[in-house]
């Protein structure tokens, strides 16, 4: 029955076990090659010069590197790798990329031809439970360095939640939920605290955009981005799975893709600008059934840019802010 508290999957002992992952680190190495940059440029319909040795990696395009390479036998029914390894083996079935915060070292960008190291640390593992089920929040901090030292720092918010028992309001997948407390901070109950989801909201700067661009999230765009990021989560390409198993009306547009499109809008309008910091949070899922739009508005002093995405009905789906160097 709706509103009844579900039997928890995480008791005190299970949560204590998962929290032993706090402080765990791993270090990976990768090469910044040109082909992924050229491929994403084509995917975003940009007319960029061909990347060559020394070409700087645009902001957020580092997500094309350090990709997971789980073996086919290690993939779960939703397309994600089965739990365990670096991330804690959370038994909650639905994993979401909820947002993040990034800062770049202006004097030391990642460039084509460099060998790069990424050190990742699990900073925290937190649990909440409520009427709509359990949620576990994992905060991961990444530090990417080249031969010259630190290049960028990223905080990545991951949310795990219980399986849906009815058609969801905010959805699953990387673009589904904001970080802990983000919705509650704006007033009204928060799905992240286990309460009923708030009504959709209009962007705070609705009607005040200085820049706007319409995006058509067709199958080709979603396929290309999934392939470029080696993202095999089925909600982005398997229509039968996402509609019949997850219960959504259509394919879900990748949250990182929407975030990339926000900064791509900034780069189209201010091609010489250098992004020093960027923070974003996912608010509402975007489906492939209709075009959506990305918008931006610089501050009067030109030091920051408010960025947001909205769906075909005008509801806010992602909100971010870029700080320029």
Tab-separated table of C-alpha atoms in Angstrom:
chain	number	residue	atom	x	y	z
A	1	UNK	CA	0.000	0.000	0.000
A	2	UNK	CA	1.302	3.428	-0.872
A	3	UNK	CA	2.761	5.287	2.082
A	4	UNK	CA	3.605	2.125	4.058
A	5	UNK	CA	7.180	1.772	5.262
A	6	UNK	CA	9.016	-0.939	3.371
A	7	UNK	CA	11.097	-3.618	5.058
A	8	UNK	CA	14.629	-2.237	5.066
A	9	UNK	CA	17.307	-3.987	3.012
A	10	UNK	CA	20.070	-2.353	5.049
A	11	UNK	CA	20.161	-3.144	8.757
A	12	UNK	CA	22.733	-1.646	11.097
A	13	UNK	CA	25.258	-4.408	10.441
A	14	UNK	CA	24.922	-4.125	6.658
A	15	UNK	CA	25.292	-0.348	6.768
A	16	UNK	CA	28.337	-0.605	9.036
A	17	UNK	CA	29.880	-3.011	6.529
A	18	UNK	CA	29.268	-0.637	3.612
A	19	UNK	CA	30.718	2.246	5.585
A	20	UNK	CA	34.017	0.384	5.870
A	21	UNK	CA	34.497	1.511	2.239
A	22	UNK	CA	34.898	5.111	3.452
A	23	UNK	CA	38.461	6.190	2.823
A	24	UNK	CA	39.086	3.478	0.245
A	25	UNK	CA	41.152	4.667	-2.715
A	26	UNK	CA	42.208	3.438	-6.113
A	27	UNK	CA	44.635	4.857	-8.645
A	28	UNK	CA	44.200	4.385	-12.389
A	29	UNK	CA	46.256	5.508	-15.372
A	30	UNK	CA	45.177	6.454	-18.887
A	31	UNK	CA	46.444	8.208	-21.995
A	32	UNK	CA	44.749	11.306	-23.378
A	33	UNK	CA	44.240	10.324	-27.008
A	34	UNK	CA	42.718	12.361	-29.819
A	35	UNK	CA	40.054	10.011	-31.178
A	36	UNK	CA	37.549	10.278	-28.273
A	37	UNK	CA	37.722	14.083	-28.445
A	38	UNK	CA	37.091	14.083	-32.196
A	39	UNK	CA	34.210	11.647	-31.749
A	40	UNK	CA	32.501	13.705	-29.037
A	41	UNK	CA	32.964	16.854	-31.093
A	42	UNK	CA	31.122	15.135	-33.948
A	43	UNK	CA	28.452	13.841	-31.568
A	44	UNK	CA	27.770	17.367	-30.304
A	45	UNK	CA	27.716	18.694	-33.892
A	46	UNK	CA	30.704	20.958	-33.320
A	47	UNK	CA	33.011	22.208	-36.057
A	48	UNK	CA	36.228	21.906	-34.034
A	49	UNK	CA	39.712	21.585	-35.522
A	50	UNK	CA	40.992	18.023	-35.409
A	51	UNK	CA	42.609	17.425	-32.015
A	52	UNK	CA	46.379	17.072	-32.143
A	53	UNK	CA	49.127	16.553	-29.574
A	54	UNK	CA	48.864	19.429	-27.108
A	55	UNK	CA	45.144	20.106	-27.667
A	56	UNK	CA	43.495	20.878	-24.329
A	57	UNK	CA	40.658	18.632	-23.145
A	58	UNK	CA	37.445	20.727	-22.933
A	59	UNK	CA	35.673	20.880	-19.570
A	60	UNK	CA	33.868	17.618	-18.703
A	61	UNK	CA	35.348	15.812	-21.691
A	62	UNK	CA	37.702	13.994	-19.313
A	63	UNK	CA	34.689	11.685	-18.810
A	64	UNK	CA	35.803	10.038	-22.069
A	65	UNK	CA	38.782	8.540	-20.237
A	66	UNK	CA	39.284	6.155	-17.313
A	67	UNK	CA	36.302	4.146	-18.525
A	68	UNK	CA	35.182	0.976	-16.713
A	69	UNK	CA	35.926	-2.245	-18.598
A	70	UNK	CA	33.858	-4.872	-16.805
A	71	UNK	CA	33.849	-8.266	-18.478
A	72	UNK	CA	30.588	-9.428	-20.039
A	73	UNK	CA	30.176	-12.012	-17.277
A	74	UNK	CA	30.336	-9.226	-14.671
A	75	UNK	CA	27.381	-7.222	-16.049
A	76	UNK	CA	24.119	-7.177	-14.100
A	77	UNK	CA	20.588	-7.305	-15.540
A	78	UNK	CA	20.377	-3.505	-15.858
A	79	UNK	CA	23.617	-3.307	-17.833
A	80	UNK	CA	25.672	-1.938	-14.926
A	81	UNK	CA	28.636	-3.956	-13.651
A	82	UNK	CA	27.651	-6.118	-10.698
A	83	UNK	CA	28.351	-4.512	-7.334
A	84	UNK	CA	31.608	-4.751	-5.467
A	85	UNK	CA	35.211	-3.729	-6.064
A	86	UNK	CA	36.082	-0.074	-5.547
A	87	UNK	CA	32.502	1.036	-4.883
A	88	UNK	CA	30.704	-0.637	-1.975
A	89	UNK	CA	28.436	-3.608	-2.871
A	90	UNK	CA	25.202	-1.740	-2.140
A	91	UNK	CA	22.229	-4.157	-2.360
A	92	UNK	CA	19.801	-1.394	-3.416
A	93	UNK	CA	19.141	-2.054	-7.104
A	94	UNK	CA	18.998	1.411	-8.684
A	95	UNK	CA	22.116	3.548	-9.082
A	96	UNK	CA	22.010	7.203	-10.153
A	97	UNK	CA	24.502	9.934	-10.979
A	98	UNK	CA	23.005	12.816	-9.004
A	99	UNK	CA	25.439	15.650	-9.640
A	100	UNK	CA	28.920	16.883	-8.973
A	101	UNK	CA	31.381	19.689	-8.354
A	102	UNK	CA	34.552	20.202	-10.383
A	103	UNK	CA	37.491	22.575	-10.310
A	104	UNK	CA	40.252	22.928	-12.902
A	105	UNK	CA	43.828	24.127	-12.469
A	106	UNK	CA	44.012	26.923	-15.033
A	107	UNK	CA	47.741	26.611	-15.584
A	108	UNK	CA	47.746	22.844	-16.038
A	109	UNK	CA	44.986	21.516	-18.334
A	110	UNK	CA	44.863	17.940	-19.542
A	111	UNK	CA	46.180	17.749	-23.103
A	112	UNK	CA	46.283	15.214	-25.920
A	113	UNK	CA	49.397	13.096	-25.651
A	114	UNK	CA	49.679	13.209	-21.869
A	115	UNK	CA	49.788	10.254	-19.509
A	116	UNK	CA	47.314	10.942	-16.720
A	117	UNK	CA	46.678	9.497	-13.285
A	118	UNK	CA	43.322	9.492	-11.509
A	119	UNK	CA	43.236	8.934	-7.769
A	120	UNK	CA	39.730	8.221	-6.498
A	121	UNK	CA	38.663	8.139	-2.843
A	122	UNK	CA	35.315	7.262	-1.280
A	123	UNK	CA	34.729	10.203	1.016
A	124	UNK	CA	31.439	9.192	2.623
A	125	UNK	CA	28.679	6.575	2.680
A	126	UNK	CA	25.373	7.794	4.159
A	127	UNK	CA	21.974	6.115	4.541
A	128	UNK	CA	18.417	7.444	4.666
A	129	UNK	CA	15.075	5.662	4.792
A	130	UNK	CA	11.476	6.770	4.529
A	131	UNK	CA	8.063	5.973	3.114
A	132	UNK	CA	9.236	5.582	-0.471
A	133	UNK	CA	12.168	3.346	0.386
A	134	UNK	CA	15.825	3.400	1.257
A	135	UNK	CA	18.572	5.530	-0.208
A	136	UNK	CA	22.324	5.332	0.141
A	137	UNK	CA	24.552	8.267	-0.801
A	138	UNK	CA	28.149	7.718	-1.847
A	139	UNK	CA	30.484	10.662	-2.394
A	140	UNK	CA	33.589	9.949	-4.489
A	141	UNK	CA	36.417	12.453	-4.965
A	142	UNK	CA	38.638	12.170	-8.049
A	143	UNK	CA	41.967	13.943	-8.514
A	144	UNK	CA	43.415	13.895	-12.045
A	145	UNK	CA	47.095	14.665	-12.472
A	146	UNK	CA	49.583	14.776	-15.321
A	147	UNK	CA	53.369	15.039	-15.286
A	148	UNK	CA	53.057	18.662	-14.156
A	149	UNK	CA	50.869	17.908	-11.146
A	150	UNK	CA	47.185	18.281	-10.306
A	151	UNK	CA	44.951	19.186	-13.249
A	152	UNK	CA	41.392	18.859	-11.932
A	153	UNK	CA	39.421	17.761	-8.893
A	154	UNK	CA	35.929	16.287	-9.091
A	155	UNK	CA	33.357	15.342	-6.462
A	156	UNK	CA	30.854	12.814	-7.779
A	157	UNK	CA	27.508	12.204	-6.045
A	158	UNK	CA	26.083	8.690	-6.454
A	159	UNK	CA	22.675	7.688	-5.089
A	160	UNK	CA	21.436	4.132	-4.685
A	161	UNK	CA	17.770	3.530	-4.040
A	162	UNK	CA	15.157	0.793	-3.642
A	163	UNK	CA	13.366	-0.689	-6.620
A	164	UNK	CA	10.267	1.133	-7.782
A	165	UNK	CA	6.906	-0.284	-6.802
A	166	UNK	CA	5.019	1.958	-9.220
A	167	UNK	CA	5.802	4.300	-12.091
A	168	UNK	CA	8.358	6.702	-10.568
A	169	UNK	CA	8.170	10.488	-10.393
A	170	UNK	CA	11.831	11.328	-10.750
A	171	UNK	CA	13.094	8.221	-12.450
A	172	UNK	CA	16.272	6.217	-12.356
A	173	UNK	CA	19.572	6.505	-14.085
A	174	UNK	CA	22.284	9.059	-14.134
A	175	UNK	CA	19.973	11.995	-14.595
A	176	UNK	CA	17.345	11.157	-12.009
A	177	UNK	CA	17.964	12.769	-8.646
A	178	UNK	CA	19.672	15.751	-7.095
A	179	UNK	CA	22.288	15.413	-4.365
A	180	UNK	CA	21.143	14.882	-0.813
A	181	UNK	CA	18.853	17.636	0.409
A	182	UNK	CA	18.846	19.631	-2.828
A	183	UNK	CA	15.112	19.462	-3.341
A	184	UNK	CA	14.293	19.845	0.325
A	185	UNK	CA	16.381	23.002	0.493
A	186	UNK	CA	13.971	24.636	-1.930
A	187	UNK	CA	10.961	23.840	0.242
A	188	UNK	CA	8.622	20.870	0.236
A	189	UNK	CA	9.374	17.229	0.970
A	190	UNK	CA	12.372	15.574	-0.634
A	191	UNK	CA	12.369	12.162	-2.310
A	192	UNK	CA	15.897	11.754	-0.994
A	193	UNK	CA	14.606	11.758	2.558
A	194	UNK	CA	12.053	9.134	1.606
A	195	UNK	CA	9.128	11.555	1.398
A	196	UNK	CA	6.772	12.234	-1.492
A	197	UNK	CA	8.388	13.964	-4.464
A	198	UNK	CA	7.679	17.666	-4.882
A	199	UNK	CA	5.856	19.043	-7.877
A	200	UNK	CA	7.925	19.909	-10.958
A	201	UNK	CA	9.447	23.355	-10.847
A	202	UNK	CA	10.200	26.043	-13.372
A	203	UNK	CA	13.811	27.208	-13.704
A	204	UNK	CA	14.605	30.102	-11.332
A	205	UNK	CA	15.640	32.196	-14.347
A	206	UNK	CA	12.841	31.051	-16.647
A	207	UNK	CA	12.361	33.581	-19.445
A	208	UNK	CA	15.631	35.356	-18.622
A	209	UNK	CA	18.103	33.286	-20.639
A	210	UNK	CA	20.700	35.127	-22.668
A	211	UNK	CA	21.533	31.968	-24.585
A	212	UNK	CA	19.362	28.997	-25.534
A	213	UNK	CA	19.736	25.907	-27.680
A	214	UNK	CA	17.290	23.129	-28.504
A	215	UNK	CA	18.547	19.526	-28.386
A	216	UNK	CA	16.862	16.576	-30.095
A	217	UNK	CA	17.751	13.480	-28.026
A	218	UNK	CA	17.375	10.916	-30.774
A	219	UNK	CA	18.568	7.311	-30.696
A	220	UNK	CA	21.798	8.204	-32.489
A	221	UNK	CA	22.819	10.831	-29.934
A	222	UNK	CA	22.121	8.490	-27.006
A	223	UNK	CA	23.882	5.577	-28.709
A	224	UNK	CA	26.946	7.632	-29.544
A	225	UNK	CA	27.314	9.022	-26.016
A	226	UNK	CA	26.789	5.578	-24.468
A	227	UNK	CA	29.467	4.170	-26.760
A	228	UNK	CA	31.938	7.005	-26.156
A	229	UNK	CA	31.657	6.610	-22.378
A	230	UNK	CA	31.333	2.800	-22.485
A	231	UNK	CA	28.082	3.197	-20.565
A	232	UNK	CA	26.054	0.019	-20.944
A	233	UNK	CA	23.208	1.009	-18.610
A	234	UNK	CA	20.152	-0.209	-20.517
A	235	UNK	CA	17.930	2.756	-19.637
A	236	UNK	CA	19.786	4.767	-22.300
A	237	UNK	CA	19.393	2.439	-25.312
A	238	UNK	CA	17.053	-0.502	-24.578
A	239	UNK	CA	13.519	0.792	-25.041
A	240	UNK	CA	11.850	-2.525	-24.192
A	241	UNK	CA	13.804	-2.746	-20.926
A	242	UNK	CA	13.312	0.866	-19.833
A	243	UNK	CA	9.556	0.850	-20.526
A	244	UNK	CA	8.627	-2.679	-19.456
A	245	UNK	CA	11.068	-3.279	-16.573
A	246	UNK	CA	11.880	0.198	-15.225
A	247	UNK	CA	8.434	1.592	-16.090
A	248	UNK	CA	9.489	4.802	-17.844
A	249	UNK	CA	7.872	6.293	-20.946
A	250	UNK	CA	11.069	6.361	-23.001
A	251	UNK	CA	14.841	6.215	-23.030
A	252	UNK	CA	16.541	8.394	-20.429
A	253	UNK	CA	19.044	11.004	-21.568
A	254	UNK	CA	22.384	10.651	-19.760
A	255	UNK	CA	22.886	13.150	-16.956
A	256	UNK	CA	26.575	13.635	-17.848
A	257	UNK	CA	25.542	14.323	-21.441
A	258	UNK	CA	23.172	17.073	-20.309
A	259	UNK	CA	25.885	18.545	-18.082
A	260	UNK	CA	28.281	18.449	-21.038
A	261	UNK	CA	25.698	20.210	-23.202
A	262	UNK	CA	25.372	22.967	-20.586
A	263	UNK	CA	29.087	23.728	-20.750
A	264	UNK	CA	29.035	23.243	-24.515
A	265	UNK	CA	26.474	26.058	-24.695
A	266	UNK	CA	28.838	28.278	-22.710
A	267	UNK	CA	31.744	27.397	-25.005
A	268	UNK	CA	29.694	28.210	-28.107
A	269	UNK	CA	28.832	31.644	-26.717
A	270	UNK	CA	32.160	32.423	-25.017
A	271	UNK	CA	34.744	30.397	-26.952
A	272	UNK	CA	37.700	32.082	-25.255
A	273	UNK	CA	36.373	31.676	-21.710
A	274	UNK	CA	38.162	29.378	-19.291
A	275	UNK	CA	36.019	27.481	-16.803
A	276	UNK	CA	37.574	27.344	-13.336
A	277	UNK	CA	34.716	25.623	-11.484
A	278	UNK	CA	31.445	23.950	-12.337
A	279	UNK	CA	28.752	22.471	-10.126
A	280	UNK	CA	25.554	20.825	-11.249
A	281	UNK	CA	22.670	18.799	-9.898
A	282	UNK	CA	20.122	16.682	-11.651
A	283	UNK	CA	16.535	17.525	-10.756
A	284	UNK	CA	14.247	15.588	-13.097
A	285	UNK	CA	14.784	12.952	-15.828
A	286	UNK	CA	14.820	13.861	-19.493
A	287	UNK	CA	13.356	11.349	-21.942
A	288	UNK	CA	13.996	10.931	-25.642
A	289	UNK	CA	10.323	11.482	-26.544
A	290	UNK	CA	10.597	15.257	-27.018
A	291	UNK	CA	13.271	17.887	-27.669
A	292	UNK	CA	14.702	19.598	-24.605
A	293	UNK	CA	16.648	22.828	-24.265
A	294	UNK	CA	19.738	24.178	-22.532
A	295	UNK	CA	20.033	27.791	-21.387
A	296	UNK	CA	22.584	30.176	-19.934
A	297	UNK	CA	22.770	33.616	-18.382
A	298	UNK	CA	26.065	35.308	-17.421
A	299	UNK	CA	26.203	37.375	-14.247
A	300	UNK	CA	26.476	41.166	-14.682
A	301	UNK	CA	30.168	41.068	-13.755
A	302	UNK	CA	30.838	38.198	-16.165
A	303	UNK	CA	32.468	36.033	-13.504
A	304	UNK	CA	29.820	33.323	-13.329
A	305	UNK	CA	27.267	31.806	-15.682
A	306	UNK	CA	23.993	30.262	-14.550
A	307	UNK	CA	23.172	27.225	-16.694
A	308	UNK	CA	20.103	25.044	-16.777
A	309	UNK	CA	18.219	22.490	-18.837
A	310	UNK	CA	14.475	22.175	-19.165
A	311	UNK	CA	12.153	19.697	-20.803
A	312	UNK	CA	9.544	20.308	-23.505
A	313	UNK	CA	7.038	21.439	-20.859
A	314	UNK	CA	9.462	23.968	-19.396
A	315	UNK	CA	10.213	22.026	-16.200
A	316	UNK	CA	13.718	22.282	-14.762
A	317	UNK	CA	15.733	19.093	-15.310
A	318	UNK	CA	19.287	20.166	-14.443
A	319	UNK	CA	20.777	23.231	-12.837
A	320	UNK	CA	24.399	24.331	-12.773
A	321	UNK	CA	26.762	27.230	-12.303
A	322	UNK	CA	30.097	27.811	-14.010
A	323	UNK	CA	32.756	30.101	-12.550
A	324	UNK	CA	35.134	31.588	-15.087
A	325	UNK	CA	38.877	32.051	-14.526
